[in-house]
Amino acid sequence: MTASLVQWDHLFADRARRITSSTIRELLKLTQKPDIISFAGGLPAPELFPVQEVAAATQKVLNEQGAQALQYSTTEGHAPLRQWIAAQHGNVDADNILLVSGSQQGLDLLGKILINPGDLIGVETPTYLGALQAFSPYEPEYVSIPTDEEGINTEALEELLKQKKLKFIYAIPNFQNPTGRTMSLERRKKLVEITGRYGVLLLEDDPYGKLRFRGDFPPSLFSLGLEYAGGDESQNHVIYMSTFSKTLTPGLRVAWVTANPTINRKLVQAKQGADLHTATLNQMIVFELVHEVLGRQTELVRKVYGERRQFMMEALGKYLPAEVSHTDPEGGMFLWLTLPEHMKSTELLKQAVDYKVAFVPGLPFFALGGGENTLRLSYSCANADQIDRGIGALGEVISKNL
Amino acid sequence: MTASLVQWDHLFADRARRITSSTIRELLKLTQKPDIISFAGGLPAPELFPVQEVAAATQKVLNEQGAQALQYSTTEGHAPLRQWIAAQHGNVDADNILLVSGSQQGLDLLGKILINPGDLIGVETPTYLGALQAFSPYEPEYVSIPTDEEGINTEALEELLKQKKLKFIYAIPNFQNPTGRTMSLERRKKLVEITGRYGVLLLEDDPYGKLRFRGDFPPSLFSLGLEYAGGDESQNHVIYMSTFSKTLTPGLRVAWVTANPTINRKLVQAKQGADLHTATLNQMIVFELVHEVLGRQTELVRKVYGERRQFMMEALGKYLPAEVSHTDPEGGMFLWLTLPEHMKSTELLKQAVDYKVAFVPGLPFFALGGGENTLRLSYSCANADQIDRGIGALGEVISKNL
């Protein structure tokens, strides 16, 4: 029997101080009531999931390759799926593709192999909260790169790179989480050129790219990086990540990282120590779905989210006071509101619960703080009626605070 | 276009130097030929996998809760499965159980929240190679704890703890990988008492515990730790890990960690940054299987591996020269050979390939080197005939080197 109460906190590694639960997440628990219309979650619409197709694919895989699907497999991932992804990229070598357990794992592994404590990591202002959670345990210092409607401000970035040596820059060029903004072609080219010239790795996270409602698909930073490297994959300084979570379904946890061979090899070794490999069955299910279901499903999601975005844009026009501005996303799941300077969205959320509406305050998306007067809305999971009522309620609570 | 060839290695974090591919793994690639009888793999027997039961469970889950099974879910894991595991432990709080993507992820997360560079981590001599791969990126120094037929030598451990402050000790008390040894009840009690008294966490990895062929099931270190803490879960210094990989199937990647609330909470936060959550569908499939299939399946695996162990013990008696000694496992998948001092098992493996037989040399299981004259045999995936022929060939190549 122990004599006195043992505390365990002193045994934690220093990096564990950077591993915390966000206060916003705690706040959002208050909004998880059935009568609240929530635009807070970043979830895909579950009513669109291809449930029967997943069921059929699972039966096929288990009937035809059951023992293989349930056995341990290679860390690199299911070879046919890697080859399919390579073909999607154009002429990329399938050896440079690593299947991971959701994009979140890709972010963690990249943080693990790249970040030394104190390393400078450039992120968009604002940026994806989950990326900060993945990188922070490796104890980087964040550099918040100015952005505008066209994405990263490349002139400001170049000034910054003249003074500071960044290890890598993390960017979401398409329908960014949280803002919904898309990086222009000109900015993409400049970003790839500047980072290449300064020897800074560029990490492109592209979970939403296929969910475009209007306009052309611009080239990925990865493909521009390959061009910059004269077509030599081993020289591409852009690392690309995407996922099947937003097109097919997130519950299978299958995503991938495409990187030059040196980085790919180290990622494979890191993944071996982190979880051996992504679930074999899940990778084989996804491979069954990429040929027909994925295309159909992507079309469906694009159509439905496009309609929901339209409903939300109309409701915002109808109910929000003129003092509030918002982005106009060409795809994806998110829309970003900027309130008058004096308004704090964290305070607003507490009031909004009484108005039966919820959103995510902007603050946690800013690596170095700021953005107290911003908030993120997701339209992926709400129907026309919910959007109309929810945005109506949001308009009321904002107006009350003007 | 870049002017000169860019090297990427200089961008890696310092910890990445500790993330490497083992030379043994490379060597073992040579043995992956269809005509070689391999006792090298640590794989469960695929012909025993409950393929049809997994198929039926998947259909049930997708029919009844399809949208939930394919959606994002909580980091902690599927609540009904956590409750089932809690009940298996006795009266442990389900809140203290975290579902992980294979035990390997449990090892990685524990390393992440606990290990500062330079921290001393105690491991058995020899120990599980995968644990070293999980911990090493966090840059610990290993302390190799003497073991014998009864597991960790607790007297030697206490002498060691008088001089060195360890952060935690990692142990596999049942049918250890790689030796197949089981820790005696007396040693278990002493190990829990000593580590408790010196404030050293004890990490119990128990993937094989249910696969016992003979003798009684001794109490887990975790249950002894709870006793030592006077039944107060918050005071238990033993962290327990197990998995469904060795009983049901490894391809689903579902395992768990049971720890005191302080450590559990930090693990949950670390997992959120590492992969958000384990695949929802997979956890729900496993929950469907735990009620009937798991018990039946465990019996089947136990029976078949027990027979294969018996075949191997007989073949070792028949073919191996008297100069070679080996362990006598009461369960699990592995058996450990000690060759005469002058014999190097790494060299022996190169020759063994010509004799159409493979094993894993002992060296990589020793955190601080040594054990060059040892090797691991797995009997889980070989039938009677393969075992007889394979061990016959092994006997030949060893005798040739005497």
GROMACS .gro file of N, CA, C and O in nm, chain B residues 53-134:
model
  328
  455GLU      N    1  -1.684  -1.477  -3.998
  455GLU     CA    2  -1.740  -1.407  -3.882
  455GLU      C    3  -1.716  -1.256  -3.892
  455GLU      O    4  -1.802  -1.176  -3.855
  456VAL      N    5  -1.598  -1.217  -3.941
  456VAL     CA    6  -1.571  -1.074  -3.963
  456VAL      C    7  -1.667  -1.020  -4.070
  456VAL      O    8  -1.723  -0.910  -4.056
  457ALA      N    9  -1.689  -1.100  -4.175
  457ALA     CA   10  -1.780  -1.057  -4.282
  457ALA      C   11  -1.921  -1.036  -4.227
  457ALA      O   12  -1.986  -0.935  -4.254
  458ALA      N   13  -1.968  -1.132  -4.148
  458ALA     CA   14  -2.103  -1.121  -4.091
  458ALA      C   15  -2.113  -1.001  -3.996
  458ALA      O   16  -2.212  -0.926  -3.999
  459ALA      N   17  -2.011  -0.982  -3.914
  459ALA     CA   18  -2.013  -0.870  -3.820
  459ALA      C   19  -2.015  -0.736  -3.895
  459ALA      O   20  -2.086  -0.643  -3.857
  460THR      N   21  -1.937  -0.728  -4.003
  460THR     CA   22  -1.933  -0.605  -4.081
  460THR      C   23  -2.071  -0.574  -4.140
  460THR      O   24  -2.118  -0.459  -4.135
  461GLN      N   25  -2.135  -0.678  -4.196
  461GLN     CA   26  -2.269  -0.657  -4.252
  461GLN      C   27  -2.365  -0.607  -4.146
  461GLN      O   28  -2.442  -0.514  -4.168
  462LYS      N   29  -2.359  -0.668  -4.028
  462LYS     CA   30  -2.450  -0.630  -3.920
  462LYS      C   31  -2.427  -0.483  -3.881
  462LYS      O   32  -2.521  -0.405  -3.871
  463VAL      N   33  -2.300  -0.448  -3.862
  463VAL     CA   34  -2.268  -0.310  -3.821
  463VAL      C   35  -2.314  -0.210  -3.927
  463VAL      O   36  -2.378  -0.109  -3.897
  464LEU      N   37  -2.285  -0.241  -4.054
  464LEU     CA   38  -2.320  -0.146  -4.160
  464LEU      C   39  -2.471  -0.138  -4.181
  464LEU      O   40  -2.525  -0.031  -4.210
  465ASN      N   41  -2.541  -0.252  -4.166
  465ASN     CA   42  -2.687  -0.249  -4.180
  465ASN      C   43  -2.753  -0.170  -4.068
  465ASN      O   44  -2.846  -0.094  -4.092
  466GLU      N   45  -2.703  -0.189  -3.948
  466GLU     CA   46  -2.773  -0.132  -3.833
  466GLU      C   47  -2.723   0.007  -3.793
  466GLU      O   48  -2.799   0.087  -3.739
  467GLN      N   49  -2.593   0.034  -3.815
  467GLN     CA   50  -2.537   0.162  -3.770
  467GLN      C   51  -2.437   0.215  -3.873
  467GLN      O   52  -2.329   0.262  -3.837
  468GLY      N   53  -2.474   0.202  -4.001
  468GLY     CA   54  -2.382   0.234  -4.110
  468GLY      C   55  -2.322   0.374  -4.103
  468GLY      O   56  -2.200   0.391  -4.113
  469ALA      N   57  -2.408   0.474  -4.086
  469ALA     CA   58  -2.358   0.612  -4.086
  469ALA      C   59  -2.261   0.634  -3.970
  469ALA      O   60  -2.157   0.698  -3.987
  470GLN      N   61  -2.295   0.580  -3.854
  470GLN     CA   62  -2.206   0.595  -3.738
  470GLN      C   63  -2.073   0.525  -3.761
  470GLN      O   64  -1.966   0.579  -3.729
  471ALA      N   65  -2.078   0.405  -3.820
  471ALA     CA   66  -1.957   0.325  -3.839
  471ALA      C   67  -1.860   0.389  -3.938
  471ALA      O   68  -1.740   0.361  -3.934
  472LEU      N   69  -1.913   0.474  -4.027
  472LEU     CA   70  -1.826   0.535  -4.129
  472LEU      C   71  -1.793   0.680  -4.099
  472LEU      O   72  -1.725   0.746  -4.176
  473GLN      N   73  -1.843   0.731  -3.986
  473GLN     CA   74  -1.820   0.872  -3.950
  473GLN      C   75  -1.696   0.884  -3.859
  473GLN      O   76  -1.649   0.784  -3.803
  474TYR      N   77  -1.645   1.006  -3.844
  474TYR     CA   78  -1.545   1.033  -3.741
  474TYR      C   79  -1.604   0.992  -3.606
  474TYR      O   80  -1.727   0.994  -3.587
  475SER      N   81  -1.517   0.956  -3.511
  475SER     CA   82  -1.567   0.921  -3.378
  475SER      C   83  -1.472   0.974  -3.272
  475SER      O   84  -1.373   1.039  -3.304
  476THR      N   85  -1.501   0.946  -3.145
  476THR     CA   86  -1.421   1.004  -3.037
  476THR      C   87  -1.282   0.942  -3.032
  476THR      O   88  -1.262   0.826  -3.067
  477THR      N   89  -1.187   1.020  -2.984
  477THR     CA   90  -1.050   0.972  -2.970
  477THR      C   91  -1.042   0.855  -2.872
  477THR      O   92  -0.967   0.760  -2.894
  478GLU      N   93  -1.120   0.860  -2.765
  478GLU     CA   94  -1.115   0.756  -2.662
  478GLU      C   95  -1.151   0.619  -2.716
  478GLU      O   96  -1.100   0.517  -2.666
  479GLY      N   97  -1.241   0.615  -2.814
  479GLY     CA   98  -1.279   0.487  -2.873
  479GLY      C   99  -1.424   0.451  -2.847
  479GLY      O  100  -1.493   0.517  -2.769
  480HIS      N  101  -1.471   0.345  -2.914
  480HIS     CA  102  -1.609   0.299  -2.911
  480HIS      C  103  -1.647   0.260  -2.768
  480HIS      O  104  -1.594   0.164  -2.712
  481ALA      N  105  -1.742   0.335  -2.710
  481ALA     CA  106  -1.775   0.319  -2.567
  481ALA      C  107  -1.813   0.176  -2.529
  481ALA      O  108  -1.763   0.124  -2.428
  482PRO      N  109  -1.898   0.105  -2.606
  482PRO     CA  110  -1.934  -0.031  -2.563
  482PRO      C  111  -1.812  -0.125  -2.558
  482PRO      O  112  -1.804  -0.210  -2.469
  483LEU      N  113  -1.718  -0.106  -2.650
  483LEU     CA  114  -1.599  -0.191  -2.648
  483LEU      C  115  -1.511  -0.159  -2.527
  483LEU      O  116  -1.455  -0.249  -2.463
  484ARG      N  117  -1.501  -0.030  -2.494
  484ARG     CA  118  -1.424   0.009  -2.375
  484ARG      C  119  -1.487  -0.050  -2.249
  484ARG      O  120  -1.417  -0.096  -2.159
  485GLN      N  121  -1.622  -0.052  -2.244
  485GLN     CA  122  -1.689  -0.109  -2.128
  485GLN      C  123  -1.666  -0.259  -2.119
  485GLN      O  124  -1.646  -0.314  -2.011
  486TRP      N  125  -1.668  -0.325  -2.234
  486TRP     CA  126  -1.643  -0.470  -2.235
  486TRP      C  127  -1.501  -0.499  -2.183
  486TRP      O  128  -1.481  -0.589  -2.101
  487ILE      N  129  -1.403  -0.422  -2.229
  487ILE     CA  130  -1.264  -0.441  -2.185
  487ILE      C  131  -1.253  -0.415  -2.034
  487ILE      O  132  -1.188  -0.491  -1.962
  488ALA      N  133  -1.318  -0.309  -1.990
  488ALA     CA  134  -1.314  -0.274  -1.847
  488ALA      C  135  -1.366  -0.391  -1.763
  488ALA      O  136  -1.308  -0.425  -1.659
  489ALA      N  137  -1.472  -0.454  -1.810
  489ALA     CA  138  -1.529  -0.568  -1.737
  489ALA      C  139  -1.431  -0.686  -1.734
  489ALA      O  140  -1.423  -0.760  -1.636
  490GLN      N  141  -1.354  -0.703  -1.842
  490GLN     CA  142  -1.254  -0.811  -1.845
  490GLN      C  143  -1.146  -0.789  -1.740
  490GLN      O  144  -1.092  -0.885  -1.685
  491HIS      N  145  -1.114  -0.664  -1.714
  491HIS     CA  146  -1.011  -0.630  -1.616
  491HIS      C  147  -1.059  -0.652  -1.472
  491HIS      O  148  -0.983  -0.642  -1.379
  492GLY      N  149  -1.189  -0.674  -1.455
  492GLY     CA  150  -1.246  -0.675  -1.321
  492GLY      C  151  -1.326  -0.546  -1.308
  492GLY      O  152  -1.405  -0.513  -1.397
  493ASN      N  153  -1.300  -0.470  -1.204
  493ASN     CA  154  -1.383  -0.351  -1.182
  493ASN      C  155  -1.316  -0.219  -1.221
  493ASN      O  156  -1.332  -0.118  -1.155
  494VAL      N  157  -1.241  -0.222  -1.332
  494VAL     CA  158  -1.173  -0.100  -1.376
  494VAL      C  159  -1.272  -0.005  -1.443
  494VAL      O  160  -1.366  -0.049  -1.510
  495ASP      N  161  -1.252   0.124  -1.426
  495ASP     CA  162  -1.337   0.226  -1.488
  495ASP      C  163  -1.310   0.231  -1.639
  495ASP      O  164  -1.195   0.246  -1.681
  496ALA      N  165  -1.416   0.220  -1.718
  496ALA     CA  166  -1.401   0.222  -1.864
  496ALA      C  167  -1.336   0.351  -1.913
  496ALA      O  168  -1.275   0.355  -2.020
  497ASP      N  169  -1.347   0.459  -1.834
  497ASP     CA  170  -1.284   0.586  -1.870
  497ASP      C  171  -1.132   0.574  -1.879
  497ASP      O  172  -1.066   0.659  -1.940
  498ASN      N  173  -1.076   0.473  -1.812
  498ASN     CA  174  -0.930   0.458  -1.809
  498ASN      C  175  -0.876   0.375  -1.924
  498ASN      O  176  -0.758   0.344  -1.928
  499ILE      N  177  -0.966   0.339  -2.017
  499ILE     CA  178  -0.926   0.256  -2.130
  499ILE      C  179  -0.927   0.338  -2.258
  499ILE      O  180  -1.025   0.406  -2.289
  500LEU      N  181  -0.818   0.333  -2.330
  500LEU     CA  182  -0.805   0.404  -2.458
  500LEU      C  183  -0.786   0.301  -2.568
  500LEU      O  184  -0.693   0.219  -2.561
  501LEU      N  185  -0.871   0.304  -2.668
  501LEU     CA  186  -0.854   0.216  -2.782
  501LEU      C  187  -0.749   0.276  -2.877
  501LEU      O  188  -0.752   0.397  -2.904
  502VAL      N  189  -0.657   0.192  -2.923
  502VAL     CA  190  -0.548   0.241  -3.009
  502VAL      C  191  -0.538   0.157  -3.136
  502VAL      O  192  -0.595   0.048  -3.144
  503SER      N  193  -0.465   0.210  -3.234
  503SER     CA  194  -0.451   0.146  -3.364
  503SER      C  195  -0.337   0.044  -3.359
  503SER      O  196  -0.231   0.063  -3.417
  504GLY      N  197  -0.362  -0.066  -3.290
  504GLY     CA  198  -0.259  -0.167  -3.266
  504GLY      C  199  -0.174  -0.130  -3.145
  504GLY      O  200  -0.157  -0.011  -3.114
  505SER      N  201  -0.120  -0.231  -3.078
  505SER     CA  202  -0.037  -0.206  -2.960
  505SER      C  203   0.081  -0.116  -2.993
  505SER      O  204   0.130  -0.040  -2.908
  506GLN      N  205   0.129  -0.127  -3.118
  506GLN     CA  206   0.243  -0.043  -3.158
  506GLN      C  207   0.211   0.104  -3.135
  506GLN      O  208   0.298   0.180  -3.091
  507GLN      N  209   0.087   0.146  -3.161
  507GLN     CA  210   0.053   0.286  -3.135
  507GLN      C  211   0.053   0.317  -2.985
  507GLN      O  212   0.093   0.426  -2.944
  508GLY      N  213   0.011   0.220  -2.904
  508GLY     CA  214   0.017   0.241  -2.759
  508GLY      C  215   0.160   0.268  -2.715
  508GLY      O  216   0.187   0.359  -2.635
  509LEU      N  217   0.255   0.191  -2.770
  509LEU     CA  218   0.396   0.210  -2.736
  509LEU      C  219   0.445   0.348  -2.780
  509LEU      O  220   0.515   0.418  -2.705
  510ASP      N  221   0.406   0.387  -2.901
  510ASP     CA  222   0.448   0.518  -2.952
  510ASP      C  223   0.393   0.631  -2.865
  510ASP      O  224   0.467   0.724  -2.828
  511LEU      N  225   0.265   0.624  -2.831
  511LEU     CA  226   0.204   0.733  -2.753
  511LEU      C  227   0.264   0.740  -2.613
  511LEU      O  228   0.286   0.849  -2.559
  512LEU      N  229   0.292   0.625  -2.554
  512LEU     CA  230   0.355   0.625  -2.421
  512LEU      C  231   0.494   0.685  -2.428
  512LEU      O  232   0.534   0.764  -2.342
  513GLY      N  233   0.568   0.650  -2.534
  513GLY     CA  234   0.700   0.710  -2.553
  513GLY      C  235   0.688   0.862  -2.567
  513GLY      O  236   0.765   0.938  -2.508
  514LYS      N  237   0.588   0.904  -2.642
  514LYS     CA  238   0.570   1.046  -2.671
  514LYS      C  239   0.540   1.128  -2.545
  514LYS      O  240   0.594   1.237  -2.528
  515ILE      N  241   0.453   1.076  -2.459
  515ILE     CA  242   0.416   1.156  -2.341
  515ILE      C  243   0.515   1.140  -2.226
  515ILE      O  244   0.516   1.222  -2.135
  516LEU      N  245   0.598   1.036  -2.230
  516LEU     CA  246   0.683   1.008  -2.113
  516LEU      C  247   0.832   1.034  -2.131
  516LEU      O  248   0.901   1.070  -2.036
  517ILE      N  249   0.884   1.013  -2.252
  517ILE     CA  250   1.031   1.010  -2.267
  517ILE      C  251   1.090   1.145  -2.306
  517ILE      O  252   1.061   1.199  -2.413
  518ASN      N  253   1.172   1.199  -2.219
  518ASN     CA  254   1.258   1.311  -2.254
  518ASN      C  255   1.389   1.256  -2.310
  518ASN      O  256   1.432   1.148  -2.268
  519PRO      N  257   1.453   1.329  -2.403
  519PRO     CA  258   1.583   1.283  -2.450
  519PRO      C  259   1.675   1.257  -2.329
  519PRO      O  260   1.683   1.339  -2.238
  520GLY      N  261   1.738   1.139  -2.330
  520GLY     CA  262   1.829   1.105  -2.222
  520GLY      C  263   1.765   1.031  -2.105
  520GLY      O  264   1.836   0.979  -2.018
  521ASP      N  265   1.632   1.026  -2.100
  521ASP     CA  266   1.566   0.950  -1.992
  521ASP      C  267   1.609   0.803  -1.996
  521ASP      O  268   1.626   0.745  -2.104
  522LEU      N  269   1.620   0.743  -1.879
  522LEU     CA  270   1.656   0.602  -1.871
  522LEU      C  271   1.530   0.515  -1.873
  522LEU      O  272   1.440   0.534  -1.791
  523ILE      N  273   1.524   0.424  -1.967
  523ILE     CA  274   1.411   0.332  -1.983
  523ILE      C  275   1.463   0.190  -1.962
  523ILE      O  276   1.556   0.149  -2.030
  524GLY      N  277   1.402   0.117  -1.871
  524GLY     CA  278   1.444  -0.021  -1.846
  524GLY      C  279   1.372  -0.118  -1.938
  524GLY      O  280   1.250  -0.111  -1.951
  525VAL      N  281   1.448  -0.207  -2.000
  525VAL     CA  282   1.387  -0.311  -2.085
  525VAL      C  283   1.445  -0.446  -2.048
  525VAL      O  284   1.558  -0.456  -1.998
  526GLU      N  285   1.368  -0.551  -2.075
  526GLU     CA  286   1.416  -0.687  -2.052
  526GLU      C  287   1.532  -0.718  -2.147
  526GLU      O  288   1.545  -0.657  -2.252
  527THR      N  289   1.613  -0.815  -2.108
  527THR     CA  290   1.727  -0.858  -2.190
  527THR      C  291   1.705  -1.003  -2.230
  527THR      O  292   1.722  -1.091  -2.146
  528PRO      N  293   1.662  -1.031  -2.351
  528PRO     CA  294   1.628  -0.941  -2.462
  528PRO      C  295   1.486  -0.888  -2.449
  528PRO      O  296   1.412  -0.930  -2.362
  529THR      N  297   1.448  -0.795  -2.541
  529THR     CA  298   1.314  -0.736  -2.538
  529THR      C  299   1.254  -0.731  -2.679
  529THR      O  300   1.321  -0.766  -2.777
  530TYR      N  301   1.130  -0.686  -2.686
  530TYR     CA  302   1.060  -0.678  -2.815
  530TYR      C  303   1.116  -0.565  -2.901
  530TYR      O  304   1.115  -0.449  -2.863
  531LEU      N  305   1.164  -0.604  -3.017
  531LEU     CA  306   1.224  -0.511  -3.113
  531LEU      C  307   1.133  -0.392  -3.148
  531LEU      O  308   1.178  -0.277  -3.157
  532GLY      N  309   1.003  -0.418  -3.164
  532GLY     CA  310   0.908  -0.313  -3.201
  532GLY      C  311   0.894  -0.205  -3.093
  532GLY      O  312   0.868  -0.089  -3.124
  533ALA      N  313   0.913  -0.246  -2.967
  533ALA     CA  314   0.906  -0.147  -2.859
  533ALA      C  315   1.026  -0.053  -2.869
  533ALA      O  316   1.012   0.069  -2.851
  534LEU      N  317   1.142  -0.108  -2.900
  534LEU     CA  318   1.261  -0.023  -2.917
  534LEU      C  319   1.239   0.075  -3.033
  534LEU      O  320   1.275   0.193  -3.023
  535GLN      N  321   1.175   0.026  -3.140
  535GLN     CA  322   1.148   0.114  -3.256
  535GLN      C  323   1.049   0.225  -3.220
  535GLN      O  324   1.056   0.335  -3.273
  536ALA      N  325   0.955   0.194  -3.131
  536ALA     CA  326   0.857   0.295  -3.090
  536ALA      C  327   0.919   0.399  -2.999
  536ALA      O  328   0.894   0.519  -3.012
   0.00000   0.00000   0.00000
